[in-house]
Amino acid sequence: MLHTIRKIGVLTSGGDAPGMNAAIRAVVRTCAFHDIKCYGIYRGYEGMIEGDFIEMDARSVKSIINKGGTILKSARSKEFRTKEGRAKAYEQLTKAGIDAFVVIGGDGSFTGAMVFNQEFNFPVMGIPGTIDNDIYGTSHTLGYDTALNTVVDAIDKIRDTASSHNRLFFIEVMGRDVGHIALNVGIAGGAEEILIPEEDLGLDRLVESLRRSKKSGKTSSIVVVAEGDKIGKSVFELKDYVDQNMEGYDVRVSVLGHMQRGGSPSCFDRVFASRMGVKAVENLLIGKSNYMVGMKNDVIELTPFDQAVKGKSKINKELLRVSDIMSI
Amino acid sequence: MLHTIRKIGVLTSGGDAPGMNAAIRAVVRTCAFHDIKCYGIYRGYEGMIEGDFIEMDARSVKSIINKGGTILKSARSKEFRTKEGRAKAYEQLTKAGIDAFVVIGGDGSFTGAMVFNQEFNFPVMGIPGTIDNDIYGTSHTLGYDTALNTVVDAIDKIRDTASSHNRLFFIEVMGRDVGHIALNVGIAGGAEEILIPEEDLGLDRLVESLRRSKKSGKTSSIVVVAEGDKIGKSVFELKDYVDQNMEGYDVRVSVLGHMQRGGSPSCFDRVFASRMGVKAVENLLIGKSNYMVGMKNDVIELTPFDQAVKGKSKINKELLRVSDIMSI
Amino acid sequence: MLHTIRKIGVLTSGGDAPGMNAAIRAVVRTCAFHDIKCYGIYRGYEGMIEGDFIEMDARSVKSIINKGGTILKSARSKEFRTKEGRAKAYEQLTKAGIDAFVVIGGDGSFTGAMVFNQEFNFPVMGIPGTIDNDIYGTSHTLGYDTALNTVVDAIDKIRDTASSHNRLFFIEVMGRDVGHIALNVGIAGGAEEILIPEEDLGLDRLVESLRRSKKSGKTSSIVVVAEGDKIGKSVFELKDYVDQNMEGYDVRVSVLGHMQRGGSPSCFDRVFASRMGVKAVENLLIGKSNYMVGMKNDVIELTPFDQAVKGKSKINKELLRVSDIMSI
Amino acid sequence: MLHTIRKIGVLTSGGDAPGMNAAIRAVVRTCAFHDIKCYGIYRGYEGMIEGDFIEMDARSVKSIINKGGTILKSARSKEFRTKEGRAKAYEQLTKAGIDAFVVIGGDGSFTGAMVFNQEFNFPVMGIPGTIDNDIYGTSHTLGYDTALNTVVDAIDKIRDTASSHNRLFFIEVMGRDVGHIALNVGIAGGAEEILIPEEDLGLDRLVESLRRSKKSGKTSSIVVVAEGDKIGKSVFELKDYVDQNMEGYDVRVSVLGHMQRGGSPSCFDRVFASRMGVKAVENLLIGKSNYMVGMKNDVIELTPFDQAVKGKSKINKELLRVSDIMSI
């Protein structure tokens, strides 16, 4: 027997990402379009456990499509990882009459939703919101495109000063487990080398590459380093190594940090969020549950949660080769 | 028998688009990577006919990946549409020892290349560079993603003033034949209605929709209009019509114009340009000719010129529905 | 006898400008700092007449310092220009217990405040908010610095496409009565000529100048035209004239329009707004009235309303000379 | 007896700043306007010693007004601090026929120019180019306005994520000796507290202030810290201290770093650079020497080098008070 959905909850969970507000808006308005009530759940699963809900109508989400962050706030919840925590959450949802929810977040958030669904047979849908693009089953995650542009803009600025002073810069960008951001901004920022979690370039080859580029007449260079780069050294350690093993370079370091998560979402992310919000709600309404909405070949499609959380998205090896050729 | 390629020419043709410089850089550096000489051809086919060439090495394209416009300049050439013009061009290329070229431009430019290839058996490759995204055989054209962000940024600014004054704005965006830009920026900019060449909304339904939105409590509205909208009215005529047929709206018009073509390319467009430049040169080197490089399902692939120039890319009808739901 | 101020109203009036929200925030928080109540008045003098007020505390203005437009909305009010309208407004203010107000707007808004003050001995202060920088008694108006950057960014984009195609562009920017915006963005955008309300260059000298620049080797040019330029021709008429009287130029036109009013305020405008808000409230509290707050020699100072509304700010003639030299 | 100036050199020296290219352009074009030859000197005083010069005409500086960094590159020169180094530089200038120079840089660069002038009676002029705004005798330095906007934009992004997660952020901005950047971006970014070199807030008052703001209902906070803040702790040490002495805050750190130096210059900086370039060259031509060009009360004026290098610009204490009131 199908649930008949009358009230849908929406929450943002885990690290925030640009476009989350656009997705909230899309969920709320699609509910309004189908005459379904919609409730915002504050601070992710924390707020779900506490019953921190607010009713949202179509007008309540005006002027947020272009705002970074999330108006519903986000959090990581330890309590929701316990059976007791989830039971409390279920109680709160039931009390409020919410009979399905859409969670916007990363794979941790989806795992939570999946377990919750199993325990309470509660309809859930996920929208992948994280700048890292590290989720299996979707070519893009929400916020990734915006973050790429934010990082490239910062690299362009650093390049101004790098090339004015003939400097070598190590720039650390986000990406603990996957190198998507590093790989793309490295190409787009004209980086000499790109260090990512998936490939171990090795310190020797790095130094060799920098020597070669210096010999070829380049007077300044940028090396983009993902947080979780395989060499396993921080940008500060990399700087020290190069200082000790190369001459003639003034080496500097820049850690871009949290600004990568903020900012007004790109056109792509706003449209992507809107499409996913529609898809999530309309699939709940026809009785589907336990899926992540995502994009495959430019089409919005569903992937079962258990598949989405098992895999990691793979980097495109073609890009490594493009980067090598471009940095000649 | 295959040509053995020793010198490749590269030109930009037709309307300029952000990312053209990144594509030029990619062609030049891929040539350098394979020890092939590369020549820049100025002002599109005009410069080809005049022999306005310049040798380009890897260093000559430094610091251009983030620049809008095209350092090779662009033009539309009437003379190249004549047999005599093309014969002159062939002579110039031959004299300079150029034995293949990559043209970055739109379908008109590809038609020129295709005819030239037929007449002189001259190896040619095309890279789709136009903000309109109107080319068959590729999900994206170079510059399209950047233009979307430029337009959305402008709409965000107009919305600030629109909502401060409870105004209705008609905003004209580029797109004579296809509504891709209008459709995407309309959703991303939170437009009330979107008028595109592919669908005739009709004046009555437009006014009806605006009345409904006013009644629903919206105090300001934005209508995005593609240059070639099906209603066949300019934004100024639309304003007049609404002025005469609706009360209570202060109606304004904004024509975004040529700024849509400029600006530093987005991360996507820079990476896309780099990938296509590699693909174009390496396929010429293995004897391929007469193809447009493009993207299908996130993969860089080739489409024969005759297919690319015959079709037009189609808008995604799903987006019309998403727009309808979002503007509730 | 001094009024003892217990409740201060704040409104935005006339055309909106970036930084108005920052000024509202500053007024509200300075009131909170001094334990004075603060009321927002919606839609300028219209809302004052209708009694459309809202109490605002320090938290109610959070996260608005970086938003374009005005959360209190703005309008031009015909009724407030009548004695009856002003009497209604006075009644509404009295009923709500508001005993002073700060109006953020242009000289029309200040005239209204001045008359109101004379009729009802009601304490008023003004903050100059308009992108045109056309107000006497202050070196800057709020929003002007932001608008300059917005326009220069648009001109940079147009220059990309202008120089790719060897084109001449006429770009119309805001400024009906004064040429501040045109003059500054003309220099910053590298314009060939700048047409402003204060100086009549003449069509002949314009064409002569363009010819000279073409001869000197320039392949593309930009002419910045203020709305109210002295020649008295629209950018479209200028284009026609040049088309008929010059050869070898592909002439295009761009009217930047309302996007010039929007956008997130610059650092300067946010700090300027904050300083003026403090000054306005604290001067009301010590019994001053009937002044415009403004900036003179980098210091925040008061100018009596009757002086502020009588004069117009003058352009800096030095800039005309700098522009001439730079466009050699 | 006056030198008759026939060839003017121009160099950028010390840390780079946005607007340096606009200043180079202005010097070159003012020379062209007065039929004086102009030479670019590469890499500051280093290039002067090595005779690394290039002749520059009006066209050679096209399309650089909007570029960050410096096309002439910059460096700090130890050799120029020695009498031998300066003698070599003089020899190189003489050999090239350069009989005056304009140096764009900070007070160290001006000291070098002043000593050089004393030793060789060589006409010199300075243009203050540094983002820190730390030079006496001018209300602004070139690049300062641009850097303010760059930093505020980054803080806005960090605020998105800070407020989504109820976090406290310590953001380190440039400014070793003076707090101008910190003070202005702190106000513009809505910071809770601002730590600068000129004022010792003290750790206790910092924690007290954060406690008070938490109690007042603020859920996230930003503290802007100048590099050389008086407390003498790095942002990482501040984080540790707060972690140990406060509860209920998730504290994060962001060091903005070198991106603050780059980027396309603001409208203000472009116009300011143009005005100073004209002033510098025209004053050399009428026989003046040994001055820094700068801005006082919105007018471009000269300050003798010995005055400029002796003092430091002072922060505006009014801003400290505005910040206190705004963070209520």
mmCIF file of C-alpha atoms in Angstrom, chain D residues 68-265:
data_model
loop_
_atom_site.group_PDB
_atom_site.id
_atom_site.type_symbol
_atom_site.label_atom_id
_atom_site.label_comp_id
_atom_site.label_asym_id
_atom_site.label_seq_id
_atom_site.Cartn_x
_atom_site.Cartn_y
_atom_site.Cartn_z
ATOM 1 C CA GLY D 68 45.836 43.007 -12.207
ATOM 2 C CA GLY D 69 49.534 42.666 -11.423
ATOM 3 C CA THR D 70 52.141 44.575 -13.377
ATOM 4 C CA ILE D 71 53.305 43.926 -16.928
ATOM 5 C CA LEU D 72 56.711 45.366 -15.980
ATOM 6 C CA LYS D 73 56.970 42.877 -13.100
ATOM 7 C CA SER D 74 58.157 43.866 -9.693
ATOM 8 C CA ALA D 75 60.871 42.890 -7.256
ATOM 9 C CA ARG D 76 62.649 43.944 -4.118
ATOM 10 C CA SER D 77 66.305 44.772 -4.804
ATOM 11 C CA LYS D 78 69.004 44.362 -2.186
ATOM 12 C CA GLU D 79 71.655 45.626 -4.553
ATOM 13 C CA PHE D 80 69.914 48.968 -5.021
ATOM 14 C CA ARG D 81 70.332 49.541 -1.295
ATOM 15 C CA THR D 82 74.094 49.684 -1.854
ATOM 16 C CA LYS D 83 75.935 52.640 -3.314
ATOM 17 C CA GLU D 84 77.490 50.340 -5.947
ATOM 18 C CA GLY D 85 74.086 49.087 -7.019
ATOM 19 C CA ARG D 86 72.733 52.579 -7.447
ATOM 20 C CA ALA D 87 75.830 53.618 -9.382
ATOM 21 C CA LYS D 88 75.249 50.755 -11.803
ATOM 22 C CA ALA D 89 71.632 51.792 -12.159
ATOM 23 C CA TYR D 90 72.642 55.372 -12.892
ATOM 24 C CA GLU D 91 75.062 54.154 -15.524
ATOM 25 C CA GLN D 92 72.360 52.063 -17.199
ATOM 26 C CA LEU D 93 69.881 54.929 -17.223
ATOM 27 C CA THR D 94 72.490 57.305 -18.627
ATOM 28 C CA LYS D 95 73.509 54.844 -21.288
ATOM 29 C CA ALA D 96 69.888 54.523 -22.382
ATOM 30 C CA GLY D 97 69.421 58.273 -22.319
ATOM 31 C CA ILE D 98 66.731 58.093 -19.650
ATOM 32 C CA ASP D 99 66.778 61.337 -17.732
ATOM 33 C CA ALA D 100 63.973 60.893 -15.171
ATOM 34 C CA PHE D 101 61.892 58.086 -13.762
ATOM 35 C CA VAL D 102 58.547 57.416 -12.129
ATOM 36 C CA VAL D 103 58.532 54.639 -9.552
ATOM 37 C CA ILE D 104 55.248 52.991 -8.595
ATOM 38 C CA GLY D 105 55.590 51.309 -5.212
ATOM 39 C CA GLY D 106 55.621 51.703 -1.451
ATOM 40 C CA ASP D 107 57.707 53.699 0.994
ATOM 41 C CA GLY D 108 60.744 51.465 0.622
ATOM 42 C CA SER D 109 60.742 52.188 -3.097
ATOM 43 C CA PHE D 110 60.394 55.895 -2.405
ATOM 44 C CA THR D 111 63.343 55.869 -0.018
ATOM 45 C CA GLY D 112 65.409 54.265 -2.779
ATOM 46 C CA ALA D 113 64.327 56.939 -5.239
ATOM 47 C CA MET D 114 65.047 59.724 -2.765
ATOM 48 C CA VAL D 115 68.584 58.507 -2.082
ATOM 49 C CA PHE D 116 69.147 58.025 -5.803
ATOM 50 C CA ASN D 117 68.003 61.575 -6.425
ATOM 51 C CA GLN D 118 70.357 62.941 -3.780
ATOM 52 C CA GLU D 119 73.343 61.023 -5.102
ATOM 53 C CA PHE D 120 72.902 61.730 -8.792
ATOM 54 C CA ASN D 121 70.631 64.758 -8.918
ATOM 55 C CA PHE D 122 68.356 62.572 -11.009
ATOM 56 C CA PRO D 123 64.698 63.649 -11.377
ATOM 57 C CA VAL D 124 62.326 61.171 -9.758
ATOM 58 C CA MET D 125 58.623 60.976 -8.967
ATOM 59 C CA GLY D 126 56.716 58.390 -6.974
ATOM 60 C CA ILE D 127 53.227 56.918 -7.272
ATOM 61 C CA PRO D 128 52.041 55.100 -4.138
ATOM 62 C CA GLY D 129 51.109 51.555 -5.185
ATOM 63 C CA THR D 130 50.298 49.160 -2.346
ATOM 64 C CA ILE D 131 47.094 47.618 -1.104
ATOM 65 C CA ASP D 132 47.892 48.455 2.529
ATOM 66 C CA ASN D 133 47.156 52.201 2.339
ATOM 67 C CA ASP D 134 49.989 52.736 4.788
ATOM 68 C CA ILE D 135 51.670 55.767 3.236
ATOM 69 C CA TYR D 136 51.699 59.207 4.740
ATOM 70 C CA GLY D 137 50.627 62.133 2.582
ATOM 71 C CA THR D 138 47.880 60.482 0.581
ATOM 72 C CA SER D 139 44.375 59.470 1.596
ATOM 73 C CA HIS D 140 44.560 56.428 -0.680
ATOM 74 C CA THR D 141 47.226 54.200 -2.146
ATOM 75 C CA LEU D 142 46.762 52.531 -5.498
ATOM 76 C CA GLY D 143 45.190 49.093 -5.156
ATOM 77 C CA TYR D 144 43.701 49.692 -1.726
ATOM 78 C CA ASP D 145 40.149 50.220 -2.949
ATOM 79 C CA THR D 146 40.313 47.094 -5.127
ATOM 80 C CA ALA D 147 41.700 45.006 -2.279
ATOM 81 C CA LEU D 148 38.881 46.164 0.009
ATOM 82 C CA ASN D 149 36.319 44.884 -2.481
ATOM 83 C CA THR D 150 38.179 41.610 -3.008
ATOM 84 C CA VAL D 151 38.323 40.948 0.716
ATOM 85 C CA VAL D 152 34.687 41.896 1.317
ATOM 86 C CA ASP D 153 33.639 39.550 -1.453
ATOM 87 C CA ALA D 154 35.562 36.714 0.222
ATOM 88 C CA ILE D 155 34.069 37.539 3.635
ATOM 89 C CA ASP D 156 30.569 37.499 2.115
ATOM 90 C CA LYS D 157 31.243 33.981 0.874
ATOM 91 C CA ILE D 158 32.582 32.827 4.221
ATOM 92 C CA ARG D 159 29.570 34.365 5.936
ATOM 93 C CA ASP D 160 27.299 32.158 3.803
ATOM 94 C CA THR D 161 28.846 29.056 5.240
ATOM 95 C CA ALA D 162 29.379 30.548 8.723
ATOM 96 C CA SER D 163 25.707 31.358 9.131
ATOM 97 C CA SER D 164 24.610 28.014 7.679
ATOM 98 C CA HIS D 165 26.547 26.247 10.413
ATOM 99 C CA ASN D 166 26.401 28.687 13.344
ATOM 100 C CA ARG D 167 30.145 29.087 13.312
ATOM 101 C CA LEU D 168 32.686 31.615 14.518
ATOM 102 C CA PHE D 169 35.315 32.516 11.935
ATOM 103 C CA PHE D 170 38.640 34.231 12.407
ATOM 104 C CA ILE D 171 39.564 35.743 9.058
ATOM 105 C CA GLU D 172 43.097 37.032 8.573
ATOM 106 C CA VAL D 173 43.521 39.907 6.151
ATOM 107 C CA MET D 174 46.583 41.823 5.012
ATOM 108 C CA GLY D 175 48.060 44.670 7.062
ATOM 109 C CA ARG D 176 51.255 44.175 9.043
ATOM 110 C CA ASP D 177 51.629 47.716 10.321
ATOM 111 C CA VAL D 178 48.300 49.375 9.713
ATOM 112 C CA GLY D 179 44.720 48.281 10.172
ATOM 113 C CA HIS D 180 43.026 50.123 7.297
ATOM 114 C CA ILE D 181 41.998 46.992 5.413
ATOM 115 C CA ALA D 182 40.857 45.140 8.534
ATOM 116 C CA LEU D 183 38.895 48.088 9.835
ATOM 117 C CA ASN D 184 37.021 48.774 6.628
ATOM 118 C CA VAL D 185 36.316 45.182 5.608
ATOM 119 C CA GLY D 186 35.338 44.440 9.194
ATOM 120 C CA ILE D 187 32.617 47.063 9.042
ATOM 121 C CA ALA D 188 31.620 46.152 5.482
ATOM 122 C CA GLY D 189 31.601 42.429 6.247
ATOM 123 C CA GLY D 190 29.567 42.855 9.408
ATOM 124 C CA ALA D 191 32.326 41.566 11.697
ATOM 125 C CA GLU D 192 31.749 41.109 15.403
ATOM 126 C CA GLU D 193 35.222 42.315 16.274
ATOM 127 C CA ILE D 194 38.189 43.717 14.373
ATOM 128 C CA LEU D 195 41.755 43.172 15.586
ATOM 129 C CA ILE D 196 44.280 45.685 14.242
ATOM 130 C CA PRO D 197 47.894 46.668 14.922
ATOM 131 C CA GLU D 198 46.914 50.050 16.324
ATOM 132 C CA GLU D 199 44.647 48.937 19.162
ATOM 133 C CA ASP D 200 45.043 46.174 21.710
ATOM 134 C CA LEU D 201 41.606 44.778 22.362
ATOM 135 C CA GLY D 202 43.004 42.041 24.587
ATOM 136 C CA LEU D 203 42.008 38.413 24.671
ATOM 137 C CA ASP D 204 39.684 38.828 27.612
ATOM 138 C CA ARG D 205 37.657 41.560 25.990
ATOM 139 C CA LEU D 206 37.519 39.553 22.785
ATOM 140 C CA VAL D 207 36.029 36.548 24.563
ATOM 141 C CA GLU D 208 33.717 38.781 26.556
ATOM 142 C CA SER D 209 32.498 40.428 23.370
ATOM 143 C CA LEU D 210 31.864 37.055 21.721
ATOM 144 C CA ARG D 211 29.938 35.876 24.785
ATOM 145 C CA ARG D 212 27.811 39.008 24.768
ATOM 146 C CA SER D 213 27.039 38.637 21.068
ATOM 147 C CA LYS D 214 26.068 35.017 21.570
ATOM 148 C CA LYS D 215 23.782 36.000 24.388
ATOM 149 C CA SER D 216 22.180 38.678 22.222
ATOM 150 C CA GLY D 217 20.982 35.984 19.847
ATOM 151 C CA LYS D 218 23.681 35.961 17.183
ATOM 152 C CA THR D 219 24.284 32.448 15.949
ATOM 153 C CA SER D 220 27.396 33.031 13.896
ATOM 154 C CA SER D 221 30.186 35.559 14.066
ATOM 155 C CA ILE D 222 33.136 36.813 12.117
ATOM 156 C CA VAL D 223 36.263 38.312 13.629
ATOM 157 C CA VAL D 224 38.548 40.099 11.180
ATOM 158 C CA VAL D 225 42.214 40.008 12.144
ATOM 159 C CA ALA D 226 44.952 42.100 10.542
ATOM 160 C CA GLU D 227 48.226 40.203 10.022
ATOM 161 C CA GLY D 228 49.966 42.457 12.500
ATOM 162 C CA ASP D 229 47.242 42.613 15.115
ATOM 163 C CA LYS D 230 48.300 44.071 18.447
ATOM 164 C CA ILE D 231 47.305 41.060 20.534
ATOM 165 C CA GLY D 232 50.169 39.411 18.748
ATOM 166 C CA LYS D 233 48.484 36.086 18.184
ATOM 167 C CA SER D 234 47.974 34.342 14.872
ATOM 168 C CA VAL D 235 44.446 33.426 13.834
ATOM 169 C CA PHE D 236 45.295 29.822 14.698
ATOM 170 C CA GLU D 237 46.316 30.772 18.237
ATOM 171 C CA LEU D 238 43.172 32.851 18.573
ATOM 172 C CA LYS D 239 41.095 29.870 17.551
ATOM 173 C CA ASP D 240 42.811 27.694 20.162
ATOM 174 C CA TYR D 241 42.269 30.281 22.857
ATOM 175 C CA VAL D 242 38.579 30.595 22.086
ATOM 176 C CA ASP D 243 38.191 26.825 21.816
ATOM 177 C CA GLN D 244 39.590 26.530 25.334
ATOM 178 C CA ASN D 245 37.773 29.469 26.877
ATOM 179 C CA MET D 246 34.339 29.433 25.313
ATOM 180 C CA GLU D 247 31.690 26.822 24.839
ATOM 181 C CA GLY D 248 29.141 26.362 22.155
ATOM 182 C CA TYR D 249 31.114 27.737 19.252
ATOM 183 C CA ASP D 250 32.458 25.794 16.340
ATOM 184 C CA VAL D 251 35.510 27.942 15.565
ATOM 185 C CA ARG D 252 37.161 28.059 12.134
ATOM 186 C CA VAL D 253 40.003 29.969 10.581
ATOM 187 C CA SER D 254 40.572 31.443 7.142
ATOM 188 C CA VAL D 255 43.752 33.158 5.959
ATOM 189 C CA LEU D 256 42.883 35.063 2.812
ATOM 190 C CA GLY D 257 46.461 35.390 1.620
ATOM 191 C CA HIS D 258 47.791 36.525 -1.717
ATOM 192 C CA MET D 259 44.513 36.629 -3.607
ATOM 193 C CA GLN D 260 44.048 39.985 -1.875
ATOM 194 C CA ARG D 261 46.765 41.477 -4.109
ATOM 195 C CA GLY D 262 45.288 40.433 -7.439
ATOM 196 C CA GLY D 263 42.275 41.050 -9.578
ATOM 197 C CA SER D 264 41.036 43.632 -12.023
ATOM 198 C CA PRO D 265 41.294 47.117 -10.500
#
